[in-house]
CSV table of C-alpha atoms in Angstrom, one decimal:
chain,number,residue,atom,x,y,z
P,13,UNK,CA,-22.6,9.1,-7.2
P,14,UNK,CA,-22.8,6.8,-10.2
P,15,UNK,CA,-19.9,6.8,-12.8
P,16,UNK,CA,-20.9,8.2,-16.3
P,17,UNK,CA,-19.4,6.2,-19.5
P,18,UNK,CA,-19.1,7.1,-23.0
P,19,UNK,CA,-18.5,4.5,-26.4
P,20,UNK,CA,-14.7,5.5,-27.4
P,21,UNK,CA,-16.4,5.4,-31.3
P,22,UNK,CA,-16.1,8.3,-33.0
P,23,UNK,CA,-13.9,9.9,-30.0
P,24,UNK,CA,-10.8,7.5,-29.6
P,25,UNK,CA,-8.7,7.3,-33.1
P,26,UNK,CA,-6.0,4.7,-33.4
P,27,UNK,CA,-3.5,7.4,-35.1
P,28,UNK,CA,-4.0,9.6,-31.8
P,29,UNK,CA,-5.6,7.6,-28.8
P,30,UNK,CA,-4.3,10.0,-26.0
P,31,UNK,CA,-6.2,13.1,-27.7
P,32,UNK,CA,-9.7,11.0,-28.1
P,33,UNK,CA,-9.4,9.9,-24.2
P,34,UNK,CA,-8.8,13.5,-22.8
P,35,UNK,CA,-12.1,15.1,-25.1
P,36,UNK,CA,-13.6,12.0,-22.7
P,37,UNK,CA,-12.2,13.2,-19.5
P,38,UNK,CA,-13.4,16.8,-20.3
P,39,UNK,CA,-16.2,16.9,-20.8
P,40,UNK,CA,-16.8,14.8,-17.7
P,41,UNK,CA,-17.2,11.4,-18.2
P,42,UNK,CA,-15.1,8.7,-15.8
P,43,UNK,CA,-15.8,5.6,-18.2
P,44,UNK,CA,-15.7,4.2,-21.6
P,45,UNK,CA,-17.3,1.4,-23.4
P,46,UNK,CA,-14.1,0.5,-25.3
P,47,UNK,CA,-15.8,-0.4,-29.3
P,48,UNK,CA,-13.8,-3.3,-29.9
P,49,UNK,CA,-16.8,-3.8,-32.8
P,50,UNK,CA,-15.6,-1.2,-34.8
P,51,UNK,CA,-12.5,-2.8,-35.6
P,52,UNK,CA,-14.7,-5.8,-37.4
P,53,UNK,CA,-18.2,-4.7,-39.5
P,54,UNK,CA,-20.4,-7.2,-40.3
P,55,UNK,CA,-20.4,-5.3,-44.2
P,56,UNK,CA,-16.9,-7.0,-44.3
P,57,UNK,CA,-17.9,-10.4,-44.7
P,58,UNK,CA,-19.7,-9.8,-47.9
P,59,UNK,CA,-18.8,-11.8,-50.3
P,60,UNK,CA,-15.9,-13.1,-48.7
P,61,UNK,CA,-13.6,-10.7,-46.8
P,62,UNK,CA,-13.0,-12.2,-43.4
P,63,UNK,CA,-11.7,-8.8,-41.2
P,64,UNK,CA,-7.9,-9.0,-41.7
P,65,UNK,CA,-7.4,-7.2,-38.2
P,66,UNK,CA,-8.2,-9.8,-35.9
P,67,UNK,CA,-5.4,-12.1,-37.9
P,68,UNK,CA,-3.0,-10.8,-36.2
P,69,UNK,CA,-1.4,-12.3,-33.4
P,70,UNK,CA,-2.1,-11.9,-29.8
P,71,UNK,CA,1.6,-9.9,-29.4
P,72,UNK,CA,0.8,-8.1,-32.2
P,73,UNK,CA,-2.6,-6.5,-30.9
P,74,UNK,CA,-1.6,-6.1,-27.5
P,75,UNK,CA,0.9,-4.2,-28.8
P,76,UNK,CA,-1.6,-2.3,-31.3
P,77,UNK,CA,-4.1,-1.2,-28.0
P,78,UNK,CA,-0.9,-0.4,-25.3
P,79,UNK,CA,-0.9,3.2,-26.2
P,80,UNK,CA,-5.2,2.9,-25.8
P,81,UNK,CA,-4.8,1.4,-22.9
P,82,UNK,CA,-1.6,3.9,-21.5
P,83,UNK,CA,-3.7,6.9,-22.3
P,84,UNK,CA,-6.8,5.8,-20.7
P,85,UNK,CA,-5.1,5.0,-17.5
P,86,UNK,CA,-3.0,8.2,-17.5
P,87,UNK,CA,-6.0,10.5,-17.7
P,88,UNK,CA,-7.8,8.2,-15.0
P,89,UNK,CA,-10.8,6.7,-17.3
P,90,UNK,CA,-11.7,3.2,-16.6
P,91,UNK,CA,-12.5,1.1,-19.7
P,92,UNK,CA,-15.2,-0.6,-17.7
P,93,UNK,CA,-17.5,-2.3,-20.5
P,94,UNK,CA,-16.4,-3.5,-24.0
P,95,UNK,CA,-18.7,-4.5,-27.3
P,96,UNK,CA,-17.2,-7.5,-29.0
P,97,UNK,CA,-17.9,-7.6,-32.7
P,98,UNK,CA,-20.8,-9.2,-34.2
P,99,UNK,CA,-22.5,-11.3,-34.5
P,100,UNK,CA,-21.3,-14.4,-33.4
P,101,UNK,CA,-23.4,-15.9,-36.1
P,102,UNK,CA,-24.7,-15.5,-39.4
P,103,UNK,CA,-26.6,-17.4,-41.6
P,104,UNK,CA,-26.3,-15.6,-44.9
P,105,UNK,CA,-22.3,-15.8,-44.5
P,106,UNK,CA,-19.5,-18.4,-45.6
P,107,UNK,CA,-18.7,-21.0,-43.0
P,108,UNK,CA,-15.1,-20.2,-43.0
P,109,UNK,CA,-16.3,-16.7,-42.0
P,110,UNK,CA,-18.7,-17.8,-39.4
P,111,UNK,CA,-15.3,-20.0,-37.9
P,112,UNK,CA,-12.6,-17.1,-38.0
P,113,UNK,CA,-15.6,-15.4,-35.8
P,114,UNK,CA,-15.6,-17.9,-33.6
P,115,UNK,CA,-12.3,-19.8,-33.3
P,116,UNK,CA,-10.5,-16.3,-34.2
P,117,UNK,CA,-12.6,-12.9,-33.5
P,118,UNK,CA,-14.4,-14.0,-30.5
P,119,UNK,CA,-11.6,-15.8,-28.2
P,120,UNK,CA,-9.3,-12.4,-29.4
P,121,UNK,CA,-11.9,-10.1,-28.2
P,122,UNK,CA,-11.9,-11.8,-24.7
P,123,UNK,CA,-8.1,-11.5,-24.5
P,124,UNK,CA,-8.0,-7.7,-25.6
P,125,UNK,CA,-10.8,-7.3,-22.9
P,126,UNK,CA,-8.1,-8.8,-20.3
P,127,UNK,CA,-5.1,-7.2,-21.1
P,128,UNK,CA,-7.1,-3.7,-20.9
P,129,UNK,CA,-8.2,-4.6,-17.5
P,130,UNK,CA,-12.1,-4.8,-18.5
P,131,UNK,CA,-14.5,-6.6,-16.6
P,132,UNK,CA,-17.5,-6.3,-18.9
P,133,UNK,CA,-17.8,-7.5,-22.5
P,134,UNK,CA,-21.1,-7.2,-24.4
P,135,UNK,CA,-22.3,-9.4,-26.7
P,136,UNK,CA,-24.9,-9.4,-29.3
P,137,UNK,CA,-25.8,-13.6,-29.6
P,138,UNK,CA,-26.9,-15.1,-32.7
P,139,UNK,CA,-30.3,-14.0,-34.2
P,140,UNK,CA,-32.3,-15.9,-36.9
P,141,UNK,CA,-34.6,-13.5,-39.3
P,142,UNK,CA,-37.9,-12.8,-38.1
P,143,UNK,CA,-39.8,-14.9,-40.6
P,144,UNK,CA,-42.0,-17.5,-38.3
P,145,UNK,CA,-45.5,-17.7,-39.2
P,146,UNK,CA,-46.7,-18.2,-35.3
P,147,UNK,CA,-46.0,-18.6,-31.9
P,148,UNK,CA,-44.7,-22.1,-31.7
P,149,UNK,CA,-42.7,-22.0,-34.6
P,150,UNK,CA,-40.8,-18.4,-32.7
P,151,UNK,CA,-40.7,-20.6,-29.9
P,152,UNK,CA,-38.5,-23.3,-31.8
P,153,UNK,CA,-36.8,-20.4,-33.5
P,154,UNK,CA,-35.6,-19.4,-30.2
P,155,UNK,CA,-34.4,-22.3,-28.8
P,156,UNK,CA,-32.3,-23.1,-31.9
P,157,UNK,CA,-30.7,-19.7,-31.3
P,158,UNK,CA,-30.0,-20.6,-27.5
P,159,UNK,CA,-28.2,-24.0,-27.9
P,160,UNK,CA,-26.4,-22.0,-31.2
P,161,UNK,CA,-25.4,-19.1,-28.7
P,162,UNK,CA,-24.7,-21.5,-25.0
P,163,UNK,CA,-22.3,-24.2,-27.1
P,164,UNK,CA,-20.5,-20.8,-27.9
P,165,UNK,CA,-20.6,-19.1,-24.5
P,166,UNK,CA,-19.4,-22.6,-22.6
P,167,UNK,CA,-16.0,-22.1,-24.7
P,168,UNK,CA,-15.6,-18.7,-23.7
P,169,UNK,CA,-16.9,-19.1,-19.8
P,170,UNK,CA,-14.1,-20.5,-18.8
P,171,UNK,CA,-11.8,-18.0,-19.7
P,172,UNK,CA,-14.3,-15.5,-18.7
P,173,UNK,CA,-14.2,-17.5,-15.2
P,174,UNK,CA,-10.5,-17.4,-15.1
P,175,UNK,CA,-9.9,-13.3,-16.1
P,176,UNK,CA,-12.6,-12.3,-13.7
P,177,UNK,CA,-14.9,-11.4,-17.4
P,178,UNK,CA,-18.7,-11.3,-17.5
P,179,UNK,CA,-20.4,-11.7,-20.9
P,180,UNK,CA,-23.0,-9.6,-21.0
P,181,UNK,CA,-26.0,-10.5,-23.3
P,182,UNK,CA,-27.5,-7.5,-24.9
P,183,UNK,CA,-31.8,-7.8,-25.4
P,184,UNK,CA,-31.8,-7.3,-29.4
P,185,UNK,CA,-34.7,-7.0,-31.6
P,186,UNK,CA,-35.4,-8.6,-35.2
P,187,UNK,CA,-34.1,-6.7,-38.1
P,188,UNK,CA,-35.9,-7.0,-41.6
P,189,UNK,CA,-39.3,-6.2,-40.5
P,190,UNK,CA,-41.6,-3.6,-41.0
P,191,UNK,CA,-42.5,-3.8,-37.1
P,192,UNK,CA,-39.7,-5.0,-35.1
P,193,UNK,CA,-40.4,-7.3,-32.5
P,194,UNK,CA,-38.4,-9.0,-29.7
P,195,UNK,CA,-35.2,-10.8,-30.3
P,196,UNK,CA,-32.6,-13.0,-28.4
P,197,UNK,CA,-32.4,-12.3,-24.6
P,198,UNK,CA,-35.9,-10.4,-24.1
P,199,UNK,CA,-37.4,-12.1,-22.1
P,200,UNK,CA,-36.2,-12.0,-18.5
P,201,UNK,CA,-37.3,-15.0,-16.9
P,202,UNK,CA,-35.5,-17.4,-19.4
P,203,UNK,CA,-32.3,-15.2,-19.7
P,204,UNK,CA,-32.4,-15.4,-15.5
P,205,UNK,CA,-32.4,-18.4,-15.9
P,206,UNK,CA,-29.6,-19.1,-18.4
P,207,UNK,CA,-27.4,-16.6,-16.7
P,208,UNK,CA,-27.2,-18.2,-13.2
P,209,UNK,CA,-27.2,-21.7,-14.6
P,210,UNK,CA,-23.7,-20.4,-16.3
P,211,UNK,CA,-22.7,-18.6,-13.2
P,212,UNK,CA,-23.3,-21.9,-11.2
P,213,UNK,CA,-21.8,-24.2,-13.5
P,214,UNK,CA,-18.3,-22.0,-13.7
P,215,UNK,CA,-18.2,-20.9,-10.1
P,216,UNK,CA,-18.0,-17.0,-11.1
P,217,UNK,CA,-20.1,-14.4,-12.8
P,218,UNK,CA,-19.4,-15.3,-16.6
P,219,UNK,CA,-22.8,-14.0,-17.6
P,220,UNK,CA,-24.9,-11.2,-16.8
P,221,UNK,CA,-26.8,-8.9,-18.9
P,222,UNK,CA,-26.7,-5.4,-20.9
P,223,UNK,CA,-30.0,-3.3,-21.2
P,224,UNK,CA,-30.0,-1.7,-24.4
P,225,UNK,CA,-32.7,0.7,-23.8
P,226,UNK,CA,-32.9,1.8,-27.4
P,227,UNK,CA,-33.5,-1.9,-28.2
P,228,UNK,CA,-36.1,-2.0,-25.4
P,229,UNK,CA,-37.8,0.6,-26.7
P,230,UNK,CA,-38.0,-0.6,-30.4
P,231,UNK,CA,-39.5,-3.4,-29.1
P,232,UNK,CA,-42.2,-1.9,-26.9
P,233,UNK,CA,-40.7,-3.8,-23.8
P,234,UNK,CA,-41.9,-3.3,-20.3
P,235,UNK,CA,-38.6,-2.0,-19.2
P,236,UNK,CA,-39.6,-2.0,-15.4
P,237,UNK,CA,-40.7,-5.6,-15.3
P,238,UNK,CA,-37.5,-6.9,-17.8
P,239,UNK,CA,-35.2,-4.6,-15.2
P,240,UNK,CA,-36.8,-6.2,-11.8
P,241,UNK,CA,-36.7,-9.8,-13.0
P,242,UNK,CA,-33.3,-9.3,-13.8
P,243,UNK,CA,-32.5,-7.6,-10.7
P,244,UNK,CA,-28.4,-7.6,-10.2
P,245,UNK,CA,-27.7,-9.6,-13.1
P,246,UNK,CA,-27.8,-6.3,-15.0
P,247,UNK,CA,-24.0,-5.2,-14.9
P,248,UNK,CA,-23.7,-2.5,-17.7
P,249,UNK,CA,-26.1,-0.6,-20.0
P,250,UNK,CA,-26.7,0.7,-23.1
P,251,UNK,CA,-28.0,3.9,-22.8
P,252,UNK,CA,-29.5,6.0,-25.9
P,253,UNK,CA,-32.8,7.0,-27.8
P,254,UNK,CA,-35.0,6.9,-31.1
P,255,UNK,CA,-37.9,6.8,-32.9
P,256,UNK,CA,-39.3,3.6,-32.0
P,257,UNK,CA,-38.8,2.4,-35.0
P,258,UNK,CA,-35.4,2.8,-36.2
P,259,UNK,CA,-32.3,1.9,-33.8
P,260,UNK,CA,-30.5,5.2,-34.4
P,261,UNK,CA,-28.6,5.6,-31.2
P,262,UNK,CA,-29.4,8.9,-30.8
P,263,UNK,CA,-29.1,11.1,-27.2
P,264,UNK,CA,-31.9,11.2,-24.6
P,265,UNK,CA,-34.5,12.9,-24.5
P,266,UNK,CA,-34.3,14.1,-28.4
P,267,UNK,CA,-37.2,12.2,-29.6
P,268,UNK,CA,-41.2,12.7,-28.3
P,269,UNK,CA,-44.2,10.6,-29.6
P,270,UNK,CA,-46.3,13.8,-29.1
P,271,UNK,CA,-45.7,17.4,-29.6
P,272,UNK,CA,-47.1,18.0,-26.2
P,273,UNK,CA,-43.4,17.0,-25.1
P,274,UNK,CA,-44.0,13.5,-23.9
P,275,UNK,CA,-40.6,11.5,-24.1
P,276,UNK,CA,-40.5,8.3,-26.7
P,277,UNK,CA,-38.8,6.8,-23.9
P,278,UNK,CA,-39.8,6.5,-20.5
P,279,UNK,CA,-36.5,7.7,-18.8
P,280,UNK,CA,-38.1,8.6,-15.1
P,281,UNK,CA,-39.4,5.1,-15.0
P,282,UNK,CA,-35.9,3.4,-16.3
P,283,UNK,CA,-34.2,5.8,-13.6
P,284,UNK,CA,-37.0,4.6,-10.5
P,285,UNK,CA,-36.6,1.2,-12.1
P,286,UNK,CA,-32.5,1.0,-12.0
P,287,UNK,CA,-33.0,2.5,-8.5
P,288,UNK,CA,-35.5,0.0,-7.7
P,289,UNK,CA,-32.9,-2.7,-8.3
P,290,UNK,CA,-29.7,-1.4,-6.6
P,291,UNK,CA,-27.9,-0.6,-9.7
P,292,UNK,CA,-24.9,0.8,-9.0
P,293,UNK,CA,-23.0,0.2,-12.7
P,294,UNK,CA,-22.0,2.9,-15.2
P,295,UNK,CA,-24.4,4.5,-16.7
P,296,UNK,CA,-23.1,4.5,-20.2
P,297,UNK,CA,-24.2,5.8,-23.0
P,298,UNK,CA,-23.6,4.3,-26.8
P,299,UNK,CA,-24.9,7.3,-29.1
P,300,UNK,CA,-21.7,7.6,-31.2
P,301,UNK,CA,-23.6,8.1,-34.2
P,302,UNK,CA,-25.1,11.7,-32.3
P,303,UNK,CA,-21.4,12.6,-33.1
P,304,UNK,CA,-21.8,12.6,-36.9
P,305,UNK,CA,-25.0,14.5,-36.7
P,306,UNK,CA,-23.5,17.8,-35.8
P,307,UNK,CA,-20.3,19.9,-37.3
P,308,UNK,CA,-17.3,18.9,-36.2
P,309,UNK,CA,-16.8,21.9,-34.1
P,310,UNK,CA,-19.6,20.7,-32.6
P,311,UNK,CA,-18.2,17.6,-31.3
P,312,UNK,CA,-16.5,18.8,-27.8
P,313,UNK,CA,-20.2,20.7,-26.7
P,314,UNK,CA,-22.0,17.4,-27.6
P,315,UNK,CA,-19.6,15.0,-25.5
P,316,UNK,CA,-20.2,17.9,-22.4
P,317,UNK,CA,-24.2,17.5,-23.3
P,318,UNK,CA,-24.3,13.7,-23.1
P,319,UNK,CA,-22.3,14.0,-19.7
P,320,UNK,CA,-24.8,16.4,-18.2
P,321,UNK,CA,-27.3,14.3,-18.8
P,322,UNK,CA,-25.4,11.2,-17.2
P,323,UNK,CA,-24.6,13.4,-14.3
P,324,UNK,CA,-28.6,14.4,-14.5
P,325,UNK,CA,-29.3,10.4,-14.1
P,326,UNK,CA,-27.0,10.0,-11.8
P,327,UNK,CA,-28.5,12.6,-9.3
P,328,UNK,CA,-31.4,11.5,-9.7
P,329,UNK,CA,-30.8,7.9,-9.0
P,330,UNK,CA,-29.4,9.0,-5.6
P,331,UNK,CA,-32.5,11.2,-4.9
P,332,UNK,CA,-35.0,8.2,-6.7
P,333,UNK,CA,-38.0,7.4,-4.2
C-alpha cells in the first residue's frame, strides 16, 4: 500500500511542533512534505527585505527544526519530501536579494533537508514572464531559463550527491497571463533528458522530478504522456485541484467543468497513469490553503478527508488494470 503525505503548512506551528505532527498522524497520514518555503515568501523581497530567517547560522537552525524533527520521528511520520523556498530567481528583485537566495537560502535549504533525514527537495526553477511574441522567441526564452536554472543545480548536485538528496523540478506554468500556459520543466522529453545527464555526470540521483497536478492541469497538459515519458524519474508529487484557471490548491475532486459531475481533473487516468509507470512514492498532497477555507473546528475532519482520499488512491493504484 502506498504511503499518504500531507504539507506540514498550516498544520505544524513552530511555537508547538509536536501537537501539529500528531493532528498528521490521526487523521492517517504516514508522511509530510516538510514547507521549508514558508519560512521565506517571495512578498518579502519587496522593496528590499532579504528574509532575515535564513541569516542565521547553520547551528542555529538546526537547533530551531530539532524539536520538528524529534516530534516527527516520535509519532513515526517520515518527512519524505521538502519545498525549498522560491524562486531561485527573479528578475524584478535586487541582485543582493537574488545572491542571499542563492549563496544563502538555497545551499541552507539543502542542509536542513539533511539534518531532517529527507531525501526529496522540490524546487520551483527560475521562470521568465510570459511575454514572447512566438514560438522561437519561447524557445530562446526557455533556454535562457535552463543554463540560469543548471549553473545553479551543478553547485547544489554535489552536495545533493553526497547526502543521498534529489532535487526535484516541479512542471510550473506562467503567471501574469490571462491564459496560463506551460512553464519551466513541462515538457518531458527535455527534462528526461536534463535529469539523467545530471544523474550521470554526479554518479547518483541528484535530479528527478515533482508532478504538480494542479499545475498540470492549469496548463491543459497531457498528464499520461508527461507521466510515461518521465517514467521513474518521477520521485514525489504534488497532489491537489482547481479551476483550471487559478492555482488554488484546493482538495480533489472539489471542482467539475460540468454540472453533470465530470471532474476538472482527470484523477482515474493520473491513478492508471502513476500505475502505468511503477510509482511507488508518496502520494502527497499540498492543499494547505483547503485548511483556511473551513472553521477552525473544522480543521481535524478536513485532515481525516484529505487522508481518505489518499487511502482511496492508494487502493486503487494496487487494484489499477
Amino acid at each position: 500500500m502506498h504511503k499518504i503525505g500531507i504539507q506540514t503548512a498550516n498544520i505544524v506551528k513552530d511555537e508547538a511542533p509536536k501537537e501539529g505532527f500528531r493532528r498528521i498522524a490521526n487523521a492517517g497520514f504516514d508522511c509530510v512534505d516538510f514547507s521549508l518555503d514558508t519560512y521565506l515568501r517571495y512578498e518579502e523581497f519587496a522593496p528590499d527585505y532579504r528574509g532575515r530567517f535564513f541569516e542565521k547560522s547553520l547551528d542555529e537552525l538546526f537547533e530551531f527544526f530539532t524539536p520538528h524533527k524529534n516530534a516527527a520521528k516520535s509519532l513515526n511520520i517520515k518527512i519524505n519530501q521538502m519545498h525549498m523556498p522560491y524562486p531561485m530567481f527573479a528578475t524584478n528583485i535586487s541582485r543582493e536579494a537574488n545572491e542571499y537566495i542563492r549563496y544563502q537560502v538555497l545551499p541552507k535549504s539543502m542542509e536542513i533537508c539533511a539534518f531532517l533525514e529527507c531525501h526529496n527537495i522540490v524546487a520551483h526553477l527560475f521562470n521568465l514572464p510570459n511575454t514572447v511574441p512566438d514560438k522561437a522567441c519561447a524557445l530562446e526564452q526557455e533556454g535562457i531559463e535552463w543554463r540560469a536554472n543548471a549553473e545553479v543545480l551543478h553547485e547544489l548536485a554535489p552536495f545533493a550527491a553526497k547526502r543521498g538528496i534529489t532535487i526535484c523540478l516541479e512542471n510550473l506554468y506562467k503567471p501574469g497571463q490571462r491564459r496560463l500556459s506551460e512553464g519551466p520543466c513541462c515538457d518531458p522529453v527535455k527534462l528526461s533528458a536534463r535529469i539523467d545527464y545530471f544523474n550521470a555526470k554526479y554518479k547518483s540521483e541528484v535530479l528527478g522530478a515533482c508532478f504538480d497536478t494542479g499545475h498540470a492541469n492549469l496548463t491543459d497538459m497531457d498528464m499520461a504522456s508527461y507521466l510515461k515519458i518521465l517514467g521513474p524519474r518521477v520521485k514525489t508529487l504534488h497532489i491537489h485541484d482547481n479551476d483550471c484557471m487559478t492555482d488554488l490548491h484546493q482538495i480533489p475532486y472539489t471542482f467539475t467543468n460540468t454540472r453533470d459531475k465530470i471532474c476538472s481533473t482527470n484523477w482515474d487516468e493520473f491513478l492508471r497513469t502513476l500505475k502505468a509507470i511503477g510509482f511507488t512514492g508518496v502520494l502527497s498532497f499540498e492543499t494547505a490553503p483547503a485548511l483556511k477555507a473551513f472553521p477552525q473546528e473544522l480543521a481535524d475532519d478536513v485532515l481525516r478527508f484529505i487522508a481518505s482520499i489518499g487511502k482511496h488512491f492508494a487502493k486503487e493504484l494496487d487494484n489499477a488494470k
